[in-house]
Coordinates of C-alpha atoms and ligand atoms in Angstrom, one line a residue:
M141 CA 54.3 42.7 -177.1
R142 CA 50.8 41.9 -175.6
S143 CA 49.5 38.7 -176.6
A144 CA 46.3 37.0 -175.9
A145 CA 48.3 33.6 -175.2
V146 CA 49.7 35.2 -172.1
V147 CA 46.3 36.5 -171.0
F148 CA 44.4 33.3 -171.1
L149 CA 47.6 31.3 -169.8
L150 CA 47.7 33.1 -166.6
P151 CA 44.2 32.4 -164.9
V152 CA 44.9 28.7 -165.5
A153 CA 48.2 29.1 -163.8
L154 CA 46.7 30.8 -160.8
A155 CA 44.1 28.1 -160.2
A156 CA 46.9 25.5 -160.6
A157 CA 49.0 27.5 -157.9
C158 CA 46.1 27.2 -155.4
S159 CA 46.2 23.4 -155.5
R160 CA 49.7 22.7 -155.4
E161 CA 50.5 23.0 -151.8
P162 CA 49.5 20.2 -149.6
A163 CA 47.1 20.6 -146.6
P164 CA 49.1 22.5 -143.6
P165 CA 51.1 20.2 -141.4
A166 CA 49.5 19.3 -138.0
P167 CA 50.6 21.5 -135.1
E168 CA 53.0 18.9 -133.5
Q169 CA 55.2 18.9 -136.8
L170 CA 55.9 22.5 -136.2
A171 CA 59.4 23.6 -134.7
P172 CA 58.9 24.4 -131.2
E173 CA 60.6 27.8 -131.3
Q174 CA 58.0 29.2 -133.9
P175 CA 54.6 28.5 -132.2
A176 CA 52.8 31.2 -134.3
R177 CA 54.1 29.9 -137.5
V178 CA 51.4 30.4 -140.2
P179 CA 51.6 27.6 -142.9
L180 CA 52.6 28.6 -146.5
T181 CA 48.9 27.8 -147.9
A182 CA 47.6 30.4 -145.4
L183 CA 49.7 33.2 -146.7
P184 CA 48.4 35.6 -149.0
A185 CA 48.3 35.0 -152.8
I186 CA 51.0 36.1 -155.2
E187 CA 49.2 37.0 -158.2
P188 CA 50.8 36.2 -161.6
L189 CA 48.7 38.8 -163.5
R190 CA 50.1 41.8 -161.1
L191 CA 53.6 40.3 -161.4
L192 CA 53.3 40.4 -165.2
E193 CA 51.8 43.5 -165.4
Q194 CA 54.2 45.6 -163.2
T195 CA 57.2 43.8 -165.0
R196 CA 55.5 44.9 -168.3
A197 CA 55.3 48.5 -167.1
L198 CA 58.7 48.8 -165.9
S199 CA 60.3 47.3 -168.9
S200 CA 57.9 49.2 -171.2
D201 CA 59.9 51.7 -173.6
A202 CA 58.3 54.4 -171.8
F203 CA 60.8 53.9 -169.1
Q204 CA 63.7 54.0 -171.5
G205 CA 65.8 51.3 -169.9
R206 CA 65.8 52.5 -166.6
K207 CA 69.5 54.0 -166.5
P208 CA 70.5 55.9 -163.4
G209 CA 70.6 59.8 -163.9
T210 CA 68.1 59.9 -166.9
E211 CA 64.5 60.6 -167.5
G212 CA 64.1 56.8 -167.4
E213 CA 65.2 56.9 -163.8
T214 CA 62.8 59.7 -162.7
R215 CA 60.0 57.8 -164.2
T216 CA 61.0 54.6 -162.5
V217 CA 61.2 56.3 -159.3
A218 CA 57.9 58.0 -159.6
Y219 CA 56.2 54.6 -160.6
L220 CA 57.8 52.9 -157.6
E221 CA 56.6 55.5 -155.2
Q222 CA 53.3 55.4 -156.5
Q223 CA 53.0 51.8 -156.1
F224 CA 54.2 51.6 -152.6
K225 CA 51.9 54.4 -151.5
A226 CA 49.1 52.4 -153.2
L227 CA 49.9 49.5 -151.0
G228 CA 49.6 51.8 -148.1
L229 CA 53.2 51.2 -147.0
Q230 CA 54.9 54.0 -145.2
P231 CA 57.8 56.2 -146.5
G232 CA 61.0 54.1 -146.1
N233 CA 63.4 57.0 -145.3
T234 CA 63.2 58.4 -141.9
D235 CA 63.2 61.9 -143.5
G236 CA 59.5 60.9 -144.5
T237 CA 60.3 60.2 -148.1
F238 CA 60.2 57.0 -150.2
V239 CA 63.7 57.8 -151.5
Q240 CA 67.5 57.8 -150.4
D241 CA 69.8 60.1 -152.5
V242 CA 73.1 58.4 -153.9
R243 CA 75.8 60.3 -155.1
L244 CA 77.8 58.8 -157.8
V245 CA 81.0 59.8 -159.7
G246 CA 82.2 58.6 -163.1
L247 CA 86.0 58.3 -163.1
T248 CA 88.3 57.7 -166.2
P249 CA 92.0 57.2 -165.4
S250 CA 95.0 58.1 -167.5
E251 CA 98.6 57.9 -167.1
Q252 CA 100.3 60.8 -165.8
R253 CA 103.6 59.2 -165.1
P254 CA 104.3 55.7 -165.9
L255 CA 104.8 52.9 -163.0
T256 CA 108.7 53.0 -162.5
V257 CA 110.3 50.4 -160.2
A258 CA 113.6 51.2 -158.7
G259 CA 115.9 49.7 -156.1
G260 CA 119.4 48.2 -156.0
G261 CA 120.9 50.4 -158.7
K262 CA 118.1 49.1 -161.2
T263 CA 115.1 50.6 -162.8
A264 CA 112.2 49.3 -164.9
T265 CA 109.4 51.0 -166.3
F266 CA 106.0 49.2 -166.8
A267 CA 103.7 50.0 -169.9
W268 CA 100.3 51.2 -169.4
R269 CA 97.7 49.1 -170.3
D270 CA 99.9 46.3 -171.7
E271 CA 101.8 45.5 -168.5
V272 CA 99.9 47.4 -165.8
V273 CA 96.3 48.6 -165.7
A274 CA 95.7 51.2 -162.8
W275 CA 93.3 53.7 -161.6
T276 CA 92.3 55.6 -158.3
K277 CA 89.1 55.7 -156.7
H278 CA 90.0 59.0 -154.9
V279 CA 87.5 61.7 -156.0
A280 CA 90.4 63.8 -157.0
D281 CA 92.1 65.1 -160.0
Q282 CA 95.1 63.2 -159.4
A283 CA 96.6 60.4 -157.2
S284 CA 100.2 59.0 -157.2
L285 CA 102.7 56.6 -155.6
E286 CA 106.1 58.4 -154.6
N287 CA 108.9 55.8 -153.9
S288 CA 106.5 53.5 -152.2
E289 CA 108.1 50.4 -150.8
L290 CA 107.0 47.1 -152.6
V291 CA 106.0 44.2 -150.5
F292 CA 104.7 40.9 -151.8
V293 CA 102.0 39.8 -149.5
G294 CA 100.9 36.4 -151.1
Y295 CA 96.9 36.3 -151.4
G296 CA 96.5 39.5 -149.1
V297 CA 93.8 37.6 -147.1
T298 CA 92.9 38.1 -143.4
A299 CA 90.5 35.4 -142.6
P300 CA 90.3 34.4 -138.9
E301 CA 87.5 31.6 -139.6
F302 CA 90.4 29.7 -141.6
D303 CA 93.1 30.8 -139.1
W304 CA 94.7 32.5 -142.0
N305 CA 96.6 36.0 -141.8
D306 CA 99.1 36.8 -145.0
F307 CA 100.0 40.0 -143.4
K308 CA 101.1 38.7 -140.1
D309 CA 102.4 41.7 -138.2
V310 CA 104.1 43.6 -140.9
D311 CA 102.9 47.1 -141.3
I312 CA 101.9 48.0 -145.0
K313 CA 100.8 51.6 -144.2
G314 CA 102.1 53.7 -147.2
K315 CA 103.5 50.7 -149.1
T316 CA 102.6 49.2 -152.3
I317 CA 101.5 45.5 -152.1
V318 CA 101.8 43.1 -154.8
V319 CA 99.1 40.3 -154.4
L320 CA 97.8 37.1 -156.1
V321 CA 94.4 36.7 -157.5
N322 CA 91.8 34.2 -156.1
D323 CA 92.0 32.5 -152.7
P324 CA 94.5 30.1 -151.5
Q325 CA 94.0 26.8 -153.5
V326 CA 95.2 24.4 -150.7
P327 CA 95.6 20.8 -151.7
S328 CA 93.9 18.3 -149.4
A329 CA 96.3 16.5 -147.0
S330 CA 94.7 13.1 -147.8
D331 CA 94.5 13.5 -151.4
P332 CA 96.7 16.2 -152.9
S333 CA 95.1 15.9 -156.2
T334 CA 92.1 17.6 -154.8
L335 CA 91.5 20.8 -152.8
D336 CA 91.1 20.9 -149.1
E337 CA 87.3 21.9 -148.9
K338 CA 87.8 23.2 -145.4
V339 CA 90.2 25.7 -146.4
F340 CA 88.7 28.7 -148.4
G341 CA 85.7 26.5 -149.6
G342 CA 87.8 24.1 -151.6
R343 CA 86.9 24.5 -155.4
A344 CA 84.1 27.0 -154.5
M345 CA 85.4 30.8 -154.5
T346 CA 85.2 32.7 -151.3
Y347 CA 85.0 36.5 -151.0
Y348 CA 88.7 36.4 -150.3
G349 CA 89.2 35.4 -153.9
R350 CA 87.5 38.4 -155.4
W351 CA 89.6 41.0 -156.6
T352 CA 87.4 43.7 -154.8
Y353 CA 88.3 42.1 -151.4
K354 CA 92.0 42.5 -152.1
Y355 CA 91.6 46.3 -152.6
E356 CA 89.3 46.7 -149.4
E357 CA 91.5 44.8 -147.1
A358 CA 94.5 47.0 -148.4
A359 CA 92.6 50.1 -147.6
R360 CA 91.8 48.8 -144.1
R361 CA 95.6 48.4 -143.7
G362 CA 96.6 51.8 -145.0
A363 CA 98.4 50.7 -148.3
A364 CA 99.3 53.4 -150.8
G365 CA 99.2 50.9 -153.6
V366 CA 97.6 47.6 -154.7
L367 CA 98.7 45.6 -157.8
I368 CA 97.1 42.4 -158.2
V369 CA 99.0 39.5 -160.3
H370 CA 96.6 38.6 -163.2
E371 CA 96.3 34.9 -164.3
T372 CA 93.6 34.0 -166.5
G373 CA 92.8 30.5 -164.8
P374 CA 92.5 31.6 -161.2
A375 CA 91.0 35.2 -162.2
G376 CA 88.5 33.5 -164.3
Y377 CA 89.1 36.0 -167.3
P378 CA 91.8 37.1 -169.4
F379 CA 93.7 40.3 -169.0
T380 CA 91.7 42.1 -171.9
V381 CA 88.6 42.1 -169.4
V382 CA 91.0 43.9 -166.7
Q383 CA 91.9 46.3 -169.5
G384 CA 88.2 47.3 -169.8
N385 CA 88.6 49.1 -166.3
L386 CA 90.5 51.9 -168.2
G387 CA 87.2 53.4 -169.6
E388 CA 84.8 55.3 -167.4
R389 CA 83.6 53.5 -164.2
L390 CA 80.9 54.5 -161.8
D391 CA 81.5 54.7 -158.3
L392 CA 79.9 56.0 -154.9
V393 CA 81.2 59.3 -153.7
T394 CA 81.8 58.4 -150.0
A395 CA 81.8 61.1 -147.1
D396 CA 85.8 61.2 -147.4
K397 CA 85.6 61.2 -151.2
N398 CA 87.0 57.7 -151.1
M399 CA 90.2 58.9 -149.7
S400 CA 90.4 55.7 -147.4
R401 CA 91.0 53.7 -150.4
A402 CA 94.7 53.1 -151.6
N403 CA 96.0 55.9 -153.8
V404 CA 96.4 53.5 -156.5
E405 CA 94.7 50.3 -157.3
G406 CA 95.5 48.2 -160.3
W407 CA 96.7 45.0 -161.8
L408 CA 100.0 43.6 -163.3
S409 CA 99.9 41.2 -166.2
L410 CA 101.6 37.8 -165.5
D411 CA 104.6 38.7 -167.6
A412 CA 104.9 42.2 -165.8
A413 CA 104.8 40.4 -162.4
R414 CA 107.7 37.9 -163.5
K415 CA 109.8 40.8 -164.7
L416 CA 109.0 42.7 -161.1
M417 CA 110.0 39.7 -159.3
K418 CA 113.1 38.9 -161.2
L419 CA 114.2 42.7 -160.9
A420 CA 114.0 41.9 -157.0
G421 CA 115.7 38.7 -157.3
H422 CA 112.8 36.4 -156.7
D423 CA 110.7 33.8 -158.8
L424 CA 107.0 34.5 -158.8
D425 CA 106.7 30.7 -159.1
A426 CA 108.4 30.1 -155.9
L427 CA 106.7 33.0 -154.0
K428 CA 103.3 31.4 -155.1
K429 CA 104.3 28.1 -153.6
Q430 CA 105.2 29.9 -150.3
A431 CA 101.9 31.8 -150.3
L432 CA 99.9 28.6 -150.2
T433 CA 100.5 27.9 -146.4
R434 CA 99.6 29.6 -143.3
D435 CA 103.3 30.3 -142.3
F436 CA 103.7 32.6 -145.1
T437 CA 105.2 36.0 -144.1
P438 CA 105.1 39.1 -146.5
V439 CA 108.2 39.6 -148.4
P440 CA 109.7 42.7 -148.8
L441 CA 111.1 43.2 -152.5
G442 CA 113.6 45.7 -151.9
L443 CA 112.2 48.1 -154.4
S444 CA 109.9 51.1 -154.6
A445 CA 107.4 52.0 -156.9
S446 CA 106.3 55.6 -158.2
M447 CA 103.6 56.4 -160.7
A448 CA 100.9 59.2 -161.1
I449 CA 97.2 58.7 -162.5
S450 CA 95.0 61.7 -163.6
N451 CA 91.2 61.5 -163.4
K452 CA 88.5 62.7 -165.6
M453 CA 85.7 63.2 -163.3
R454 CA 81.7 63.4 -163.8
T455 CA 79.3 63.5 -160.8
M456 CA 75.6 62.6 -160.6
G457 CA 72.8 61.8 -158.4
S458 CA 70.5 58.8 -158.3
K459 CA 68.0 57.3 -156.1
N460 CA 67.3 54.1 -154.0
V461 CA 63.5 53.9 -153.4
L462 CA 62.2 52.1 -150.2
A463 CA 59.1 51.7 -148.2
K464 CA 58.6 50.3 -144.7
L465 CA 55.7 48.0 -143.3
E466 CA 56.1 48.7 -139.5
G467 CA 56.3 45.8 -137.1
S468 CA 53.3 44.9 -134.9
D469 CA 55.4 44.4 -131.8
P470 CA 56.4 47.2 -129.9
A471 CA 59.7 45.5 -128.7
L472 CA 60.5 44.0 -132.2
K473 CA 59.4 46.7 -134.5
D474 CA 63.0 48.4 -134.5
E475 CA 64.3 45.2 -135.9
Y476 CA 64.3 44.7 -139.7
V477 CA 64.0 42.2 -142.5
V478 CA 65.0 43.9 -145.8
Y479 CA 64.0 42.8 -149.4
T480 CA 66.2 44.0 -152.1
A481 CA 65.7 44.3 -156.0
H482 CA 67.7 46.6 -158.3
W483 CA 65.5 48.8 -160.3
D484 CA 68.1 50.0 -162.8
H485 CA 69.2 48.7 -166.3
F486 CA 71.3 50.0 -169.2
G487 CA 69.2 52.6 -170.5
V488 CA 69.2 53.7 -174.3
G489 CA 72.4 52.4 -176.2
Q490 CA 74.0 50.9 -179.3
P491 CA 71.3 49.4 -181.4
V492 CA 70.8 45.8 -181.8
D493 CA 68.3 44.7 -184.7
G494 CA 67.3 48.3 -184.9
D495 CA 66.1 48.4 -181.2
T496 CA 68.0 50.7 -179.0
I497 CA 66.2 50.6 -175.8
Y498 CA 67.7 48.1 -173.4
N499 CA 64.4 47.2 -171.5
G500 CA 65.9 44.8 -168.9
A501 CA 62.3 43.1 -168.5
L502 CA 64.0 39.9 -166.7
D503 CA 67.0 42.0 -165.3
N504 CA 65.6 43.4 -163.2
A505 CA 61.9 44.8 -164.0
S506 CA 60.9 41.4 -162.9
G507 CA 62.7 41.0 -159.6
T508 CA 61.5 44.5 -158.8
A509 CA 57.8 43.7 -159.6
M510 CA 58.3 40.5 -157.6
V511 CA 59.3 42.5 -154.4
L512 CA 56.3 44.9 -155.2
E513 CA 54.1 41.8 -155.2
I514 CA 55.7 40.3 -152.0
A515 CA 55.2 43.8 -150.5
R516 CA 51.6 43.7 -151.4
A517 CA 51.2 40.2 -149.8
F518 CA 52.6 41.6 -146.5
T519 CA 50.0 44.2 -146.4
Q520 CA 47.3 41.5 -146.2
V521 CA 49.1 39.0 -144.0
T522 CA 47.6 38.1 -140.6
P523 CA 48.9 38.2 -138.0
K524 CA 51.0 41.3 -138.9
P525 CA 54.7 40.7 -138.9
K526 CA 56.4 41.5 -135.4
R527 CA 59.4 43.0 -136.8
S528 CA 59.4 45.8 -139.5
V529 CA 59.8 44.9 -143.1
V530 CA 61.8 47.3 -145.4
F531 CA 61.4 46.9 -149.2
L532 CA 64.6 48.5 -151.0
M533 CA 64.7 49.0 -154.6
V534 CA 68.2 49.9 -155.4
T535 CA 70.0 51.8 -158.2
A536 CA 73.0 51.2 -160.3
E537 CA 73.5 47.6 -159.6
E538 CA 74.6 47.2 -163.4
Q539 CA 77.4 49.7 -162.7
G540 CA 78.9 47.6 -159.8
L541 CA 76.3 47.1 -157.0
L542 CA 76.5 50.7 -156.2
G543 CA 73.1 51.7 -154.7
S544 CA 73.0 48.7 -152.4
A545 CA 76.7 49.7 -151.2
Y546 CA 75.6 53.2 -150.6
Y547 CA 72.7 51.9 -148.4
A548 CA 75.2 49.4 -146.7
E549 CA 77.5 52.3 -146.0
Y550 CA 74.8 54.8 -145.0
P551 CA 71.8 52.5 -143.8
V552 CA 68.6 54.0 -143.0
Y553 CA 67.9 51.2 -140.4
P554 CA 71.2 50.2 -138.4
L555 CA 72.7 47.0 -140.0
A556 CA 73.2 45.8 -136.3
R557 CA 69.4 45.6 -136.0
T558 CA 68.8 44.2 -139.6
V559 CA 68.0 40.6 -139.2
A560 CA 68.1 39.4 -142.6
V561 CA 68.2 40.5 -146.5
I562 CA 66.4 38.6 -149.2
N563 CA 67.4 39.9 -152.7
V564 CA 65.8 39.1 -156.2
D565 CA 67.5 39.6 -159.3
G566 CA 65.6 38.1 -162.3
I567 CA 62.6 35.6 -161.8
N568 CA 61.6 32.2 -163.5
Q569 CA 59.9 32.9 -166.5
W570 CA 59.5 29.4 -167.8
G571 CA 57.1 27.5 -165.5
R572 CA 57.1 25.5 -162.4
T573 CA 59.9 23.8 -161.1
K574 CA 60.4 20.8 -158.4
D575 CA 63.7 22.5 -157.2
L576 CA 65.0 26.0 -156.4
T577 CA 68.6 26.8 -156.7
V578 CA 70.3 28.7 -153.8
I579 CA 73.5 30.8 -154.6
G580 CA 75.9 30.3 -151.7
L581 CA 73.7 27.3 -150.3
G582 CA 74.4 26.5 -146.6
A583 CA 75.8 29.9 -145.9
S584 CA 73.0 30.9 -143.2
Q585 CA 70.2 29.7 -141.4
L586 CA 67.9 31.4 -143.8
D587 CA 68.4 28.4 -145.9
D588 CA 66.7 26.4 -143.2
Y589 CA 63.8 28.8 -143.2
L590 CA 63.7 28.3 -147.1
R591 CA 64.2 24.6 -147.0
E592 CA 61.1 24.5 -144.5
A593 CA 58.9 26.4 -146.9
A594 CA 60.1 24.5 -149.8
T595 CA 59.1 21.2 -148.3
E596 CA 55.5 22.6 -147.7
Q597 CA 55.5 23.1 -151.7
G598 CA 56.9 19.6 -152.0
R599 CA 60.1 21.2 -153.5
T600 CA 63.9 20.7 -152.9
L601 CA 66.7 23.2 -152.8
R602 CA 69.6 22.8 -154.9
P603 CA 73.4 24.3 -154.7
D604 CA 74.5 26.7 -157.3
P605 CA 76.5 24.5 -159.9
E606 CA 78.9 27.3 -160.7
S607 CA 80.3 27.8 -157.1
E608 CA 83.8 28.4 -158.4
K609 CA 82.4 31.5 -160.3
G610 CA 81.4 33.4 -156.9
Y611 CA 78.0 34.5 -158.0
Y612 CA 76.9 35.1 -154.3
Y613 CA 79.4 38.0 -154.5
R614 CA 77.6 39.6 -157.7
S615 CA 74.2 41.0 -156.8
D616 CA 73.1 43.3 -154.2
H617 CA 72.5 41.1 -151.0
F618 CA 76.1 40.8 -151.0
N619 CA 77.0 44.4 -149.8
F620 CA 74.9 43.5 -146.7
A621 CA 76.5 40.1 -146.4
K622 CA 80.0 41.7 -146.3
K623 CA 78.9 43.8 -143.4
G624 CA 77.7 40.8 -141.6
V625 CA 74.0 40.7 -142.5
P626 CA 72.6 37.3 -143.4
A627 CA 71.5 37.4 -146.8
L628 CA 69.6 34.9 -149.0
Y629 CA 69.9 34.9 -152.9
T630 CA 68.2 32.3 -155.0
D631 CA 68.1 31.3 -158.8
T632 CA 65.7 29.5 -161.0
G633 CA 65.7 25.7 -160.4
I634 CA 66.3 23.4 -163.2
E635 CA 63.8 20.5 -162.9
F636 CA 60.8 21.9 -164.9
E637 CA 57.6 20.0 -164.3
G638 CA 56.4 18.1 -167.3
K639 CA 59.7 19.1 -169.4
D640 CA 62.6 17.3 -170.3
A641 CA 65.7 17.1 -168.2
D642 CA 67.6 19.7 -170.3
Y643 CA 64.9 22.1 -170.7
G644 CA 66.0 24.7 -167.9
T645 CA 69.8 24.6 -169.1
Q646 CA 68.4 25.1 -172.8
K647 CA 66.1 28.1 -171.7
R648 CA 68.9 29.5 -169.7
D649 CA 71.4 29.3 -172.5
E650 CA 68.8 30.8 -175.0
Y651 CA 68.4 33.8 -172.5
T652 CA 72.0 34.4 -172.1
S653 CA 73.0 34.2 -175.7
R654 CA 70.0 36.2 -176.9
D655 CA 68.8 38.6 -174.4
Y656 CA 71.2 38.9 -171.6
H657 CA 72.0 42.7 -171.4
S658 CA 70.6 43.2 -174.8
P659 CA 67.5 45.3 -176.1
S660 CA 65.7 42.0 -176.6
D661 CA 65.2 41.4 -172.8
E662 CA 61.5 42.2 -173.2
V663 CA 58.5 40.4 -171.8
K664 CA 57.8 37.4 -174.3
D665 CA 54.6 35.9 -175.3
D666 CA 55.7 32.5 -174.1
W667 CA 56.4 33.6 -170.2
D668 CA 54.9 31.5 -167.7
L669 CA 55.2 33.0 -164.2
T670 CA 53.7 29.9 -162.4
G671 CA 57.0 28.9 -161.2
A672 CA 57.9 32.6 -160.2
V673 CA 54.6 32.7 -158.1
D674 CA 55.8 29.7 -156.4
D675 CA 59.3 31.2 -155.7
A676 CA 57.7 34.5 -154.6
R677 CA 55.5 32.5 -151.8
L678 CA 58.8 30.7 -150.6
L679 CA 60.6 34.2 -150.2
M680 CA 57.5 35.9 -148.6
A681 CA 57.2 33.0 -146.2
V682 CA 60.9 33.1 -145.3
G683 CA 60.8 36.9 -144.6
Y684 CA 57.6 36.6 -142.7
R685 CA 58.9 33.9 -140.5
V686 CA 62.2 35.5 -139.9
A687 CA 60.2 38.7 -139.0
N688 CA 58.3 36.8 -136.2
A689 CA 60.9 34.2 -135.0
A690 CA 62.1 34.2 -131.5
A691 CA 65.8 34.0 -132.7
W692 CA 67.7 35.8 -135.5
P693 CA 69.2 33.7 -138.4
E694 CA 72.9 33.3 -138.1
W695 CA 75.6 32.7 -140.6
A696 CA 77.1 28.9 -140.6
P697 CA 80.0 28.3 -138.5
G698 CA 83.2 28.8 -140.7
N699 CA 81.2 31.2 -143.1
E700 CA 83.6 34.3 -144.2
F701 CA 80.9 36.8 -143.2
R702 CA 80.1 35.3 -139.5
A703 CA 82.9 37.4 -137.9
A704 CA 81.6 40.7 -139.2
R705 CA 78.2 40.0 -137.8
E706 CA 79.6 38.9 -134.4
K707 CA 81.6 42.3 -134.2
M708 CA 78.5 44.1 -135.1
Q709 CA 76.7 42.7 -132.4
R710 CA 79.1 43.2 -129.6
Ligands
LIG922 ZN1 70.4 41.9 -162.4

């Protein structure tokens, strides 16, 4: 794959990188609360050749697609450790190593006893896969519902910032809840044809809309079972995608073997939900209407549910890899800025055009390489950061953000002293942009840091054009956000310098259709990392300035993770 084109392209790019940024602003323009702020131009360089070479190494066939639990993992972990050591960074784990062990389990559910609903002299059975898709996260051979009382709980949301609580004071312990997918789509009072932007983000999806939230909230309240009503529009995908959950899924093994989760989690098809409500003497559409208001109270369905699921289990070990740069300030060094990137990909699999190695060059050898390059810049910056900076390469992102979930559950450094998280998942390989996409723009004050740095590069921030798809909840930083730590996640801009307006969209579509999660995600001859270098400098500047700032960055008022941060800090 190596080509001369790349080799002579990059030094030119490097020269350009140096001339891009204007002279540092005069001191009086600096924000007063950051007297020691180092201008972007004075930060150590990000070297495109190193970025490329590390991406090339991690995505080479020798690393076998970096699948957790394989020889590819062993080589990847060894490589990352060696890179961290070469930079003179300290072991990231407090046990003196560069790794954190992550226990994973593969669970494959099957039906042992069908879902049967009974009450008022009537019974109905629901067909596995066609009407009901269910599993248990319990690390156990079997889990069941035994005459568990059924309750419809609307959207199943507890959102203090929107003054919204679907459960009111109804105890659902031991019960099975039936819940709607997505978050409440509340029409605007002034124009009912549009959504109220102040309630659950309007069109944008909040975390309350994600199916994972429904199961987590149910577990917090001690429910025995959770059944989400599937609807293609609000879910964003057809029922066939839900049925895909019946294959093996990897999950964490927590200390309680996931016993704090509901016994049974699952989905009902829309027709099955209608059938259930009819049996209960209710109409699903009428219930849905009720659920769109703050006044909604849970509706007992007068029915009980029984079913049993058996599990096929397979446990395995994997590793997060981490290093630390200790802060220079004795009072602040026990506070942390964390950079994350997932090192894993899909390993060796089904051949496509005769190639079986899923190299994952962009996803996410490139992001891993960028965090390594940011780490190198941190070892050279003066003055040294006051707070400590942790570089965390997580495993099993592709299996459901598992390595980062494990870290967030068992953090090496307390999350209450973790000031911010900056995540890199894929980098810009198509040249310089005038803008930078921020997934969840406006979520926290980290965006203000980013905007200030971007301005120094003469660039602007743009929001995620597909906010209804909830991308903020789909990479590793999210596991930190959910626990309350402000987290930044950016994506490539779309205004490419010297290119047509549709160039960015065209390149992205090309990547998605040709290379995404395919063996052809490899380093290409035409990669131009000049834009990635610009982006890396911004992300380095944000982390560095946060590591030195007088105050911690906060979530924006009304953000769904703000309450978790406040609780953590009490
Ligand atoms: Zn990724």
